[in-house]
């Protein structure tokens, strides 16, 4: 045991020396205003969802006690899946315990040995890990570069899957989905989109970036979305053709061998979906908050990217600079995490600011003032 303890400590020391040691921060009554979560519409703290939790009848217990295929599938699960499928214009939807589990399950069902998968270089880790775990050929293309994608597709020999985030979690950029769909149609590739940061926020009804791009199931057969961001709850789903959902029920090991989501939480999530669909003004408020932040930040000389989404990175470069700026913000009453490699490319450590419809203009004003001080502290403004 002593040998293992020393090995683990050496690895922790190396992370510390590289300014890459991470630790969880605990919420409390004195926690600063959070500008780094993914609660884009403020639903996680909405009183209607707390009320919904206690209003669910006893036929929907807190725990499901088994995997969905054993005895863990409840009416609330089915109702939520049906509602999600209708909203996204897909034949069926299937719940998973997390977005990571959903993407790994998708990889297990889609990526047989004869399939090549093509992915954006900035894709989420779960998409990359899914391809690696299935040991299929993985071709990556330059971020949002459709010409680079086409060159990868032209070199595919056999079935090909193109898999991309819709909104990239560390940059806030939106994939050119319509152009990608055209290339997929031309080369006969299956198009799969991860809507983790688009679902509930983008599109005419909030269904996501695929809806915003005007694409249907025929063009984007498979969509994954999470329920712990804009929906304010927990879990994830895959939506698509009925045949795929049936295949996932049989081959997605992350579904088959996991206890199903809480039936009570599924009922609360259904209430969250109804709120999302019934309150388009929340998406409007989020857009206004993004505009307000960007206008103030530009005026203050804060280095911004071109992101027009709720994700607003401030790239500082060095890991130590990002950590110091994050600590400065915390001391000023604002929680903004420092994001460092390997989550982002080397030399692009950053503050990942995320805005919510629940943020007030005066909170955003205070954040910008604190950002100026933080950036000056590390010499980046």
CSV table of C-alpha atoms in Angstrom, one decimal:
chain,number,residue,atom,x,y,z
A,1,UNK,CA,0.0,0.0,0.0
A,2,UNK,CA,2.9,2.4,0.8
A,3,UNK,CA,4.2,2.0,-2.8
A,4,UNK,CA,0.8,2.9,-4.2
A,5,UNK,CA,0.4,5.9,-1.9
A,6,UNK,CA,3.7,7.3,-3.0
A,7,UNK,CA,2.8,6.8,-6.6
A,8,UNK,CA,-0.5,8.6,-6.2
A,9,UNK,CA,1.1,11.5,-4.3
A,10,UNK,CA,3.8,11.9,-6.9
A,11,UNK,CA,1.2,12.3,-9.6
A,12,UNK,CA,-0.7,14.8,-7.5
A,13,UNK,CA,2.5,16.7,-6.9
A,14,UNK,CA,3.1,16.8,-10.7
A,15,UNK,CA,-0.3,18.2,-11.3
A,16,UNK,CA,0.2,20.8,-8.6
A,17,UNK,CA,3.5,21.9,-10.0
A,18,UNK,CA,1.9,22.2,-13.5
A,19,UNK,CA,-0.9,24.4,-12.1
A,20,UNK,CA,-3.4,21.6,-13.1
A,21,UNK,CA,-4.4,20.2,-9.7
A,22,UNK,CA,-8.2,20.3,-9.5
A,23,UNK,CA,-10.5,20.1,-6.4
A,24,UNK,CA,-14.2,20.4,-5.9
A,25,UNK,CA,-15.7,23.5,-4.3
A,26,UNK,CA,-18.6,23.1,-1.9
A,27,UNK,CA,-21.7,25.2,-2.2
A,28,UNK,CA,-22.7,27.1,1.0
A,29,UNK,CA,-24.7,30.1,2.1
A,30,UNK,CA,-21.7,32.3,1.3
A,31,UNK,CA,-20.9,30.9,-2.1
A,32,UNK,CA,-20.2,33.7,-4.7
A,33,UNK,CA,-22.6,34.4,-7.6
A,34,UNK,CA,-22.1,31.5,-10.0
A,35,UNK,CA,-21.0,32.4,-13.6
A,36,UNK,CA,-19.6,29.0,-14.5
A,37,UNK,CA,-22.6,26.6,-14.3
A,38,UNK,CA,-24.8,25.4,-17.2
A,39,UNK,CA,-28.1,26.4,-15.7
A,40,UNK,CA,-28.8,28.5,-18.8
A,41,UNK,CA,-32.4,29.4,-18.0
A,42,UNK,CA,-32.3,29.3,-14.2
A,43,UNK,CA,-34.5,26.2,-13.9
A,44,UNK,CA,-32.3,24.4,-11.5
A,45,UNK,CA,-33.3,26.8,-8.8
A,46,UNK,CA,-36.8,27.5,-10.0
A,47,UNK,CA,-39.5,27.1,-7.3
A,48,UNK,CA,-41.9,25.4,-9.7
A,49,UNK,CA,-39.5,22.4,-9.9
A,50,UNK,CA,-39.1,22.2,-6.2
A,51,UNK,CA,-42.9,22.2,-5.9
A,52,UNK,CA,-43.1,19.5,-8.6
A,53,UNK,CA,-40.8,17.2,-6.7
A,54,UNK,CA,-43.3,17.1,-3.7
A,55,UNK,CA,-46.4,17.0,-5.9
A,56,UNK,CA,-45.4,13.8,-7.7
A,57,UNK,CA,-47.6,10.9,-6.5
A,58,UNK,CA,-46.2,7.9,-4.6
A,59,UNK,CA,-46.6,5.7,-7.6
A,60,UNK,CA,-43.3,7.3,-8.8
A,61,UNK,CA,-40.7,6.4,-6.1
A,62,UNK,CA,-37.4,8.2,-5.5
A,63,UNK,CA,-35.3,5.2,-6.7
A,64,UNK,CA,-36.0,2.9,-9.6
A,65,UNK,CA,-34.1,0.0,-8.0
A,66,UNK,CA,-33.1,-1.7,-11.2
A,67,UNK,CA,-32.0,-1.1,-14.8
A,68,UNK,CA,-34.7,-0.1,-17.3
A,69,UNK,CA,-34.6,-3.6,-18.9
A,70,UNK,CA,-35.1,-5.4,-15.6
A,71,UNK,CA,-37.8,-3.6,-13.6
A,72,UNK,CA,-36.7,0.1,-13.5
A,73,UNK,CA,-38.9,1.5,-16.3
A,74,UNK,CA,-41.8,3.7,-15.0
A,75,UNK,CA,-44.6,5.7,-16.6
A,76,UNK,CA,-42.8,8.9,-15.8
A,77,UNK,CA,-39.8,7.7,-17.8
A,78,UNK,CA,-42.0,6.8,-20.8
A,79,UNK,CA,-43.9,10.1,-20.6
A,80,UNK,CA,-40.7,12.1,-20.6
A,81,UNK,CA,-39.2,10.1,-23.5
A,82,UNK,CA,-42.4,10.6,-25.5
A,83,UNK,CA,-42.5,14.3,-24.8
A,84,UNK,CA,-38.8,14.7,-25.8
A,85,UNK,CA,-39.3,12.8,-29.1
A,86,UNK,CA,-42.3,14.9,-30.1
A,87,UNK,CA,-40.4,18.1,-29.2
A,88,UNK,CA,-37.4,17.2,-31.3
A,89,UNK,CA,-39.4,15.7,-34.2
A,90,UNK,CA,-37.9,12.3,-33.7
A,91,UNK,CA,-39.7,8.9,-33.7
A,92,UNK,CA,-38.5,7.8,-30.3
A,93,UNK,CA,-36.3,8.9,-27.4
A,94,UNK,CA,-34.4,7.0,-24.7
A,95,UNK,CA,-33.2,8.2,-21.3
A,96,UNK,CA,-29.7,7.7,-19.9
A,97,UNK,CA,-28.2,8.6,-16.6
A,98,UNK,CA,-25.8,11.2,-18.0
A,99,UNK,CA,-24.6,12.7,-21.2
A,100,UNK,CA,-21.4,10.8,-20.9
A,101,UNK,CA,-23.3,7.5,-20.5
A,102,UNK,CA,-25.5,8.4,-23.5
A,103,UNK,CA,-22.6,9.1,-25.8
A,104,UNK,CA,-20.7,5.9,-24.7
A,105,UNK,CA,-23.9,3.9,-25.2
A,106,UNK,CA,-24.4,5.4,-28.7
A,107,UNK,CA,-20.8,4.5,-29.6
A,108,UNK,CA,-21.4,0.9,-28.5
A,109,UNK,CA,-24.5,0.7,-30.7
A,110,UNK,CA,-23.2,2.6,-33.7
A,111,UNK,CA,-19.5,1.9,-34.0
A,112,UNK,CA,-19.0,-1.6,-35.3
A,113,UNK,CA,-15.5,-2.6,-36.5
A,114,UNK,CA,-16.3,-1.7,-40.1
A,115,UNK,CA,-17.3,1.9,-39.3
A,116,UNK,CA,-15.1,5.0,-39.4
A,117,UNK,CA,-16.1,7.9,-37.2
A,118,UNK,CA,-15.2,11.5,-38.1
A,119,UNK,CA,-15.3,14.2,-35.4
A,120,UNK,CA,-14.6,17.9,-34.8
A,121,UNK,CA,-11.3,18.3,-33.0
A,122,UNK,CA,-13.0,20.3,-30.2
A,123,UNK,CA,-15.6,17.6,-29.5
A,124,UNK,CA,-16.5,16.7,-25.9
A,125,UNK,CA,-14.4,14.0,-24.2
A,126,UNK,CA,-17.3,11.5,-24.2
A,127,UNK,CA,-17.5,11.5,-28.0
A,128,UNK,CA,-13.7,11.0,-28.3
A,129,UNK,CA,-13.7,8.3,-25.6
A,130,UNK,CA,-16.6,6.4,-27.2
A,131,UNK,CA,-14.7,6.1,-30.5
A,132,UNK,CA,-11.4,5.1,-28.7
A,133,UNK,CA,-13.2,2.5,-26.5
A,134,UNK,CA,-14.8,0.9,-29.6
A,135,UNK,CA,-11.4,0.8,-31.3
A,136,UNK,CA,-12.7,2.0,-34.6
A,137,UNK,CA,-10.8,4.4,-37.0
A,138,UNK,CA,-11.2,7.9,-35.7
A,139,UNK,CA,-10.6,10.9,-38.0
A,140,UNK,CA,-10.7,14.4,-36.6
A,141,UNK,CA,-11.0,17.6,-38.5
A,142,UNK,CA,-10.1,21.2,-37.8
A,143,UNK,CA,-12.7,22.9,-35.6
A,144,UNK,CA,-15.9,23.8,-37.6
A,145,UNK,CA,-13.9,23.5,-40.8
A,146,UNK,CA,-16.3,22.0,-43.4
A,147,UNK,CA,-13.7,21.7,-46.1
A,148,UNK,CA,-11.5,19.7,-43.7
A,149,UNK,CA,-14.5,17.5,-42.9
A,150,UNK,CA,-15.1,16.9,-46.5
A,151,UNK,CA,-11.5,15.7,-47.1
A,152,UNK,CA,-11.9,13.2,-44.2
A,153,UNK,CA,-15.2,12.0,-45.7
A,154,UNK,CA,-13.7,11.6,-49.2
A,155,UNK,CA,-11.1,9.3,-47.6
A,156,UNK,CA,-13.6,7.0,-45.8
A,157,UNK,CA,-13.8,3.4,-47.0
A,158,UNK,CA,-17.0,1.9,-45.9
A,159,UNK,CA,-19.7,3.1,-43.5
A,160,UNK,CA,-19.0,6.5,-41.9
A,161,UNK,CA,-20.4,8.4,-38.9
A,162,UNK,CA,-20.0,12.2,-38.6
A,163,UNK,CA,-20.4,13.1,-34.9
A,164,UNK,CA,-20.2,16.7,-33.6
A,165,UNK,CA,-21.1,18.9,-30.7
A,166,UNK,CA,-23.7,21.5,-31.7
A,167,UNK,CA,-22.5,24.1,-29.2
A,168,UNK,CA,-18.9,23.6,-28.1
A,169,UNK,CA,-18.7,23.6,-24.3
A,170,UNK,CA,-15.4,25.4,-23.9
A,171,UNK,CA,-15.6,27.9,-26.8
A,172,UNK,CA,-19.3,28.6,-27.2
A,173,UNK,CA,-19.0,28.3,-31.0
A,174,UNK,CA,-21.9,26.7,-32.9
A,175,UNK,CA,-21.1,24.0,-35.5
A,176,UNK,CA,-22.1,24.7,-39.1
A,177,UNK,CA,-24.8,22.0,-39.0
A,178,UNK,CA,-26.5,22.7,-42.2
A,179,UNK,CA,-23.3,22.6,-44.2
A,180,UNK,CA,-22.2,19.4,-42.4
A,181,UNK,CA,-25.6,17.8,-43.2
A,182,UNK,CA,-25.1,18.6,-46.9
A,183,UNK,CA,-21.7,16.9,-46.8
A,184,UNK,CA,-23.1,13.9,-44.9
A,185,UNK,CA,-25.9,13.5,-47.5
A,186,UNK,CA,-23.4,13.7,-50.4
A,187,UNK,CA,-21.1,11.0,-48.9
A,188,UNK,CA,-23.8,8.9,-47.4
A,189,UNK,CA,-22.5,9.4,-43.8
A,190,UNK,CA,-24.7,9.1,-40.7
A,191,UNK,CA,-24.9,12.5,-39.0
A,192,UNK,CA,-25.0,12.5,-35.1
A,193,UNK,CA,-25.3,15.7,-33.1
A,194,UNK,CA,-24.6,16.2,-29.4
A,195,UNK,CA,-27.0,19.0,-28.3
A,196,UNK,CA,-25.8,19.1,-24.7
A,197,UNK,CA,-25.4,22.9,-24.8
A,198,UNK,CA,-28.0,23.6,-27.4
A,199,UNK,CA,-31.0,21.8,-26.1
A,200,UNK,CA,-33.5,24.1,-24.4
A,201,UNK,CA,-31.6,27.3,-25.5
A,202,UNK,CA,-31.4,27.5,-29.3
A,203,UNK,CA,-34.1,27.2,-32.0
A,204,UNK,CA,-37.5,28.6,-32.5
A,205,UNK,CA,-39.0,26.4,-29.7
A,206,UNK,CA,-35.7,25.7,-27.8
A,207,UNK,CA,-35.3,22.3,-29.3
A,208,UNK,CA,-31.6,23.1,-30.1
A,209,UNK,CA,-29.1,24.0,-32.7
A,210,UNK,CA,-30.5,21.4,-35.1
A,211,UNK,CA,-33.9,23.1,-35.0
A,212,UNK,CA,-32.2,26.5,-35.4
A,213,UNK,CA,-30.5,25.2,-38.5
A,214,UNK,CA,-33.9,24.0,-39.9
A,215,UNK,CA,-32.8,20.3,-40.0
A,216,UNK,CA,-35.1,17.3,-39.7
A,217,UNK,CA,-34.6,13.7,-38.6
A,218,UNK,CA,-33.9,12.8,-42.3
A,219,UNK,CA,-30.9,15.1,-42.3
A,220,UNK,CA,-29.8,14.6,-38.6
A,221,UNK,CA,-31.0,11.1,-37.7
A,222,UNK,CA,-29.5,11.0,-34.2
A,223,UNK,CA,-29.6,13.7,-31.5
A,224,UNK,CA,-28.3,13.5,-27.9
A,225,UNK,CA,-29.3,16.0,-25.4
A,226,UNK,CA,-28.7,16.5,-21.7
A,227,UNK,CA,-31.3,17.3,-19.0
A,228,UNK,CA,-28.9,18.8,-16.4
A,229,UNK,CA,-28.2,22.1,-18.2
A,230,UNK,CA,-31.0,24.2,-19.6
A,231,UNK,CA,-33.6,21.8,-18.2
A,232,UNK,CA,-32.1,22.2,-14.7
A,233,UNK,CA,-32.5,18.5,-13.7
A,234,UNK,CA,-30.3,15.5,-14.4
A,235,UNK,CA,-29.7,12.8,-17.0
A,236,UNK,CA,-29.7,12.7,-20.8
A,237,UNK,CA,-31.5,11.2,-23.8
A,238,UNK,CA,-30.9,10.0,-27.3
A,239,UNK,CA,-33.6,10.7,-29.9
A,240,UNK,CA,-33.9,9.2,-33.4
A,241,UNK,CA,-35.4,6.5,-35.5
A,242,UNK,CA,-37.3,3.7,-33.7
A,243,UNK,CA,-34.9,1.1,-35.0
A,244,UNK,CA,-31.9,2.9,-33.4
A,245,UNK,CA,-33.6,3.2,-30.0
A,246,UNK,CA,-34.5,-0.5,-30.1
A,247,UNK,CA,-30.8,-1.2,-30.9
A,248,UNK,CA,-29.7,1.0,-28.0
A,249,UNK,CA,-32.0,-0.9,-25.6
A,250,UNK,CA,-30.1,-4.1,-26.6
A,251,UNK,CA,-26.5,-3.0,-27.1
A,252,UNK,CA,-25.9,0.2,-25.1
A,253,UNK,CA,-24.1,-1.2,-22.1
A,254,UNK,CA,-24.3,2.1,-20.2
A,255,UNK,CA,-28.1,1.7,-20.3
A,256,UNK,CA,-28.3,-2.1,-19.8
A,257,UNK,CA,-26.1,-2.3,-16.8
A,258,UNK,CA,-27.1,1.0,-15.0
A,259,UNK,CA,-29.9,1.6,-12.6
A,260,UNK,CA,-32.5,3.7,-14.3
A,261,UNK,CA,-33.0,7.4,-13.4
A,262,UNK,CA,-35.2,8.3,-10.5
A,263,UNK,CA,-38.8,7.9,-11.5
A,264,UNK,CA,-39.7,10.9,-9.4
A,265,UNK,CA,-37.0,13.0,-11.0
A,266,UNK,CA,-38.3,11.9,-14.4
A,267,UNK,CA,-41.7,13.4,-13.5
A,268,UNK,CA,-40.0,16.6,-12.4
A,269,UNK,CA,-38.0,16.7,-15.6
A,270,UNK,CA,-41.2,16.4,-17.6
A,271,UNK,CA,-42.5,19.5,-15.7
A,272,UNK,CA,-39.2,21.2,-16.6
A,273,UNK,CA,-39.7,20.4,-20.2
A,274,UNK,CA,-43.2,21.8,-20.1
A,275,UNK,CA,-41.8,25.0,-18.5
A,276,UNK,CA,-39.1,25.3,-21.2
A,277,UNK,CA,-41.6,25.0,-24.0
A,278,UNK,CA,-44.1,27.4,-22.3
A,279,UNK,CA,-41.6,30.2,-21.5
A,280,UNK,CA,-39.8,31.4,-24.7
A,281,UNK,CA,-39.2,34.8,-22.9
A,282,UNK,CA,-36.5,33.0,-20.8
A,283,UNK,CA,-34.5,32.4,-23.9
A,284,UNK,CA,-35.0,36.0,-24.9
A,285,UNK,CA,-33.7,37.1,-21.5
A,286,UNK,CA,-30.7,34.9,-21.9
A,287,UNK,CA,-29.9,36.5,-25.3
A,288,UNK,CA,-30.2,39.9,-23.7
A,289,UNK,CA,-27.9,39.0,-20.9
A,290,UNK,CA,-25.3,37.7,-23.4
A,291,UNK,CA,-25.5,41.0,-25.4
A,292,UNK,CA,-25.3,43.0,-22.2
A,293,UNK,CA,-22.2,41.2,-21.0
A,294,UNK,CA,-20.4,41.4,-24.4
A,295,UNK,CA,-21.1,45.1,-24.8
A,296,UNK,CA,-19.7,45.9,-21.3
A,297,UNK,CA,-16.7,43.5,-21.7
A,298,UNK,CA,-15.7,45.0,-25.0
A,299,UNK,CA,-16.0,48.5,-23.6
A,300,UNK,CA,-13.8,47.4,-20.7
A,301,UNK,CA,-11.2,45.9,-22.9
A,302,UNK,CA,-11.7,42.3,-21.8
A,303,UNK,CA,-10.5,39.9,-24.5
A,304,UNK,CA,-13.5,38.0,-25.9
A,305,UNK,CA,-13.9,35.4,-28.6
A,306,UNK,CA,-16.6,35.5,-31.3
A,307,UNK,CA,-19.0,33.3,-29.3
A,308,UNK,CA,-22.6,34.6,-29.4
A,309,UNK,CA,-23.9,31.9,-27.0
A,310,UNK,CA,-24.2,31.7,-23.2
A,311,UNK,CA,-20.6,30.4,-23.1
A,312,UNK,CA,-18.2,33.3,-23.1
A,313,UNK,CA,-14.5,32.2,-22.7
A,314,UNK,CA,-11.8,34.7,-21.7
A,315,UNK,CA,-8.6,33.1,-22.9
A,316,UNK,CA,-5.6,34.0,-20.8
A,317,UNK,CA,-3.1,31.5,-22.1
A,318,UNK,CA,-1.0,30.3,-19.1
A,319,UNK,CA,-2.5,27.9,-16.6
A,320,UNK,CA,-1.2,30.0,-13.7
A,321,UNK,CA,-2.8,33.1,-15.1
A,322,UNK,CA,-6.2,31.5,-15.4
A,323,UNK,CA,-6.0,30.1,-11.8
A,324,UNK,CA,-4.9,33.5,-10.4
A,325,UNK,CA,-7.7,35.3,-12.3
A,326,UNK,CA,-10.3,32.8,-11.0
A,327,UNK,CA,-9.1,33.2,-7.4
A,328,UNK,CA,-9.3,37.0,-7.8
A,329,UNK,CA,-12.9,36.7,-9.0
A,330,UNK,CA,-13.8,34.4,-6.2
A,331,UNK,CA,-12.5,37.0,-3.7
A,332,UNK,CA,-14.7,39.6,-5.4
A,333,UNK,CA,-17.8,37.4,-5.1
A,334,UNK,CA,-18.0,35.7,-8.5
A,335,UNK,CA,-17.5,32.0,-9.2
A,336,UNK,CA,-15.8,31.5,-12.5
A,337,UNK,CA,-13.7,28.4,-13.0
A,338,UNK,CA,-10.3,28.2,-14.6
A,339,UNK,CA,-10.3,25.8,-17.4
A,340,UNK,CA,-6.9,24.3,-18.3
A,341,UNK,CA,-5.4,21.5,-20.5
A,342,UNK,CA,-6.2,18.8,-21.2
A,343,UNK,CA,-9.8,20.1,-21.3
A,344,UNK,CA,-8.6,22.8,-23.7
A,345,UNK,CA,-5.6,22.9,-26.0
A,346,UNK,CA,-2.2,23.8,-24.6
A,347,UNK,CA,-1.6,27.5,-24.2
A,348,UNK,CA,-5.3,28.4,-24.1
A,349,UNK,CA,-6.1,28.2,-20.4
A,350,UNK,CA,-9.2,30.3,-19.8
A,351,UNK,CA,-12.0,31.6,-17.7
A,352,UNK,CA,-15.1,29.9,-18.8
A,353,UNK,CA,-18.0,32.4,-18.1
A,354,UNK,CA,-21.5,31.1,-18.6
A,355,UNK,CA,-24.5,33.3,-18.5
A,356,UNK,CA,-28.0,32.5,-17.4
A,357,UNK,CA,-31.4,34.0,-17.9
A,358,UNK,CA,-31.6,34.2,-14.1
A,359,UNK,CA,-28.6,36.6,-13.9
A,360,UNK,CA,-29.6,40.2,-13.3
A,361,UNK,CA,-27.9,43.1,-15.2
A,362,UNK,CA,-26.4,44.4,-12.0
A,363,UNK,CA,-24.8,41.1,-11.3
A,364,UNK,CA,-23.3,41.1,-14.8
A,365,UNK,CA,-22.1,44.7,-14.3
A,366,UNK,CA,-20.3,43.6,-11.1
A,367,UNK,CA,-18.8,40.6,-12.9
A,368,UNK,CA,-17.3,42.8,-15.6
A,369,UNK,CA,-15.8,45.1,-13.1
A,370,UNK,CA,-14.3,42.1,-11.2
A,371,UNK,CA,-13.0,40.7,-14.5
A,372,UNK,CA,-11.1,43.9,-15.3
A,373,UNK,CA,-9.4,43.7,-11.9
A,374,UNK,CA,-8.7,40.0,-12.4
A,375,UNK,CA,-7.2,40.4,-15.9
A,376,UNK,CA,-5.1,43.4,-14.7
A,377,UNK,CA,-3.8,41.2,-11.9
A,378,UNK,CA,-2.4,38.7,-14.4
A,379,UNK,CA,-1.4,41.2,-17.0
A,380,UNK,CA,-3.9,40.2,-19.6
A,381,UNK,CA,-5.9,43.5,-20.0
